[in-house]
Amino acid sequence: MNRPLLLIVGVLSLFVNISAAFEKSAPEAQGLSSEKVLAWIENLERENNAIHGFVLLRHNKLLAEGWWSPYTPDRPHMLYSLSKSFTSTAVGLAADEGLLSIDERVADIFPDKLPANPSENLKAMRIRDLLTMSTGNQNDTLPAIRQRTTEDWVSVFLAQPVEHTPGTFFRYNTGATYMLSAIVQKKSGKNLIEFLSPRLFAPLGIQNPQWEFSPQQIATGGYGLKVTTRDIAAFGQLYLQHGCWQGKQLLSSNWIAQATSKQVPNGDNPESDWNQGYGFQFWRCRNNAYRGDGAFGQYVIVIPEHDVVIAINSGLGDMQKPLNAIWRDLLPNLQPAPLAENPVAQAKLTEKLNALSLPTVAGRQFNLTQSLEKKYAFDANEKGLQSLQLTETTEGYLLKIVNDHGAQTIRCGYGKWLNGSLNFEKGGVRALHQTEGLQPIAASGAWTGDKEFKAQIYFRETPYRLDVALTFKPAGLTVGLAYNQSFGPKSWTLESK
């Protein structure tokens, strides 16, 4: 076979692999106007300006998908608590295979890790209670686990007070999901990646899933999974199809019915999608829908009555807004029968999807008044920044820094995103706000004043954007650092020596 033909075959194989589950369709053929899809996308941009990518399916057809540059379809994205729904699926698969029963007591599974004189509530806790976030713990156990991160995480979880009778009190509890991961690993002899690969990931075409692990080499379960937006959509489609995938029953329909139904109450606000009930690591939604979700806007939303799946990745603060947009812009416009073709509207939608981009930094390209020869040094600081120098290039700027990880150069495009990699955060125990380690990035920058330069750095596999503001002064340089989202502090100010 000659080289050009090999190249064509390779490209076609890649396309088939990532798209086999979803045949493309004009929205009108599936009962939804392209104009309404376009309006939904434009409203998402206007109301959030932090959506990274989405996939919209109906009747197992791909109606629309798009990624806002610098995010791309091939990059995995940090899922945070959307990982929980995948962990729950592993429990369901293990139950289907007879490896466990969800009515088993946790104390019976880990008798060697129990505290001395375990309480009656602890001894009564079942796998079912872990699944429904009704373990009886008054507080989420994850903070205690992460404060004692070098200790055995199962033992730390079991040592926490269980103030309520299990099954009677809902408390969102990421430590409970870690316990589910530990149980699957103990029962099967395989960690979540190993266990799910032949049973879920491979059948759905999910390639190279990444998960974080505890010091005991157990997948964190409640967070830490990275897959692509398309992978999330395939996962949602599997649930919509009651566990059936391309003619094969991967997961029992009985499990899916239990996992996605209201198992426990979790509030009484009818306007909140966080108060509609909780299943097995899935949230019930308004409009008889259900979802898995993760911090800063990672979603898989399933609307069974309308045969719809929506996957979204983002970096936003108000997680209710994208759900409101679905109920407002899409749900009322889903029709039971195909609509008349509308080539003009379809072309406008396609044009929009091909031009999606997060805004770059607005300002001037060159600064004629500020000398850029100087390298600025910094005293020891929380971010580990030792020195910084800004230079201009024909395509933008170079931020040359030295930090605890050595010398690094950040390419910032003017009016465009330039890709690179960066290790910015200080080393040590990994935080939930994970930008530690060498990360794929994209950056842009501009002069916003005679003495002011701003850059934005997106960590392309995460929800995070780092804003860098440089203010040049006669006596030195002020550096402002701010994350768009964080579980802890968001901003810092550093002064050069």
Coordinates of N, CA and C in Angstrom, one line a residue, residues 383 401 403-406 408 421-427 435-439 441 459:
K383 N 3.7 31.4 45.0 CA 3.6 30.8 43.7 C 5.0 30.3 43.2
I401 N 9.8 33.1 32.3 CA 9.8 33.0 33.8 C 10.8 32.0 34.3
N403 N 10.8 29.7 37.8 CA 10.0 29.3 39.0 C 10.6 28.1 39.6
D404 N 9.9 27.5 40.6 CA 10.5 26.3 41.2 C 10.8 25.2 40.3
H405 N 10.2 25.2 39.1 CA 10.4 24.1 38.1 C 11.4 24.5 37.1
G406 N 12.1 25.6 37.2 CA 13.1 26.0 36.3 C 12.7 27.1 35.3
Q408 N 11.1 28.6 32.0 CA 10.0 28.3 31.1 C 9.6 29.5 30.3
S421 N 3.3 24.6 26.8 CA 3.2 23.8 28.1 C 3.8 24.6 29.2
L422 N 3.3 24.3 30.4 CA 3.7 25.1 31.6 C 3.6 24.3 32.8
N423 N 4.5 24.4 33.7 CA 4.5 23.9 35.1 C 4.5 25.1 36.0
F424 N 3.4 25.5 36.5 CA 3.3 26.8 37.2 C 3.2 26.7 38.7
E425 N 2.4 25.8 39.2 CA 2.1 25.8 40.6 C 3.3 25.1 41.3
K426 N 3.5 25.5 42.6 CA 4.5 24.9 43.4 C 4.3 23.4 43.6
G427 N 5.3 22.7 43.9 CA 5.2 21.2 44.1 C 4.6 20.9 45.4
T435 N -3.5 22.4 38.7 CA -2.7 22.9 37.6 C -1.3 22.5 37.8
E436 N -1.0 21.7 38.8 CA 0.4 21.2 39.0 C 0.8 20.3 38.0
G437 N 2.1 20.2 37.8 CA 2.6 19.3 36.7 C 2.7 20.0 35.4
L438 N 3.4 19.5 34.4 CA 3.5 20.1 33.1 C 2.1 20.0 32.4
Q439 N 1.6 21.1 32.1 CA 0.2 21.1 31.5 C 0.2 21.7 30.1
I441 N -1.0 24.2 27.5 CA -1.6 25.5 27.7 C -1.8 26.2 26.3
F459 N -5.3 26.5 30.7 CA -4.8 25.1 30.9 C -5.8 24.2 30.2

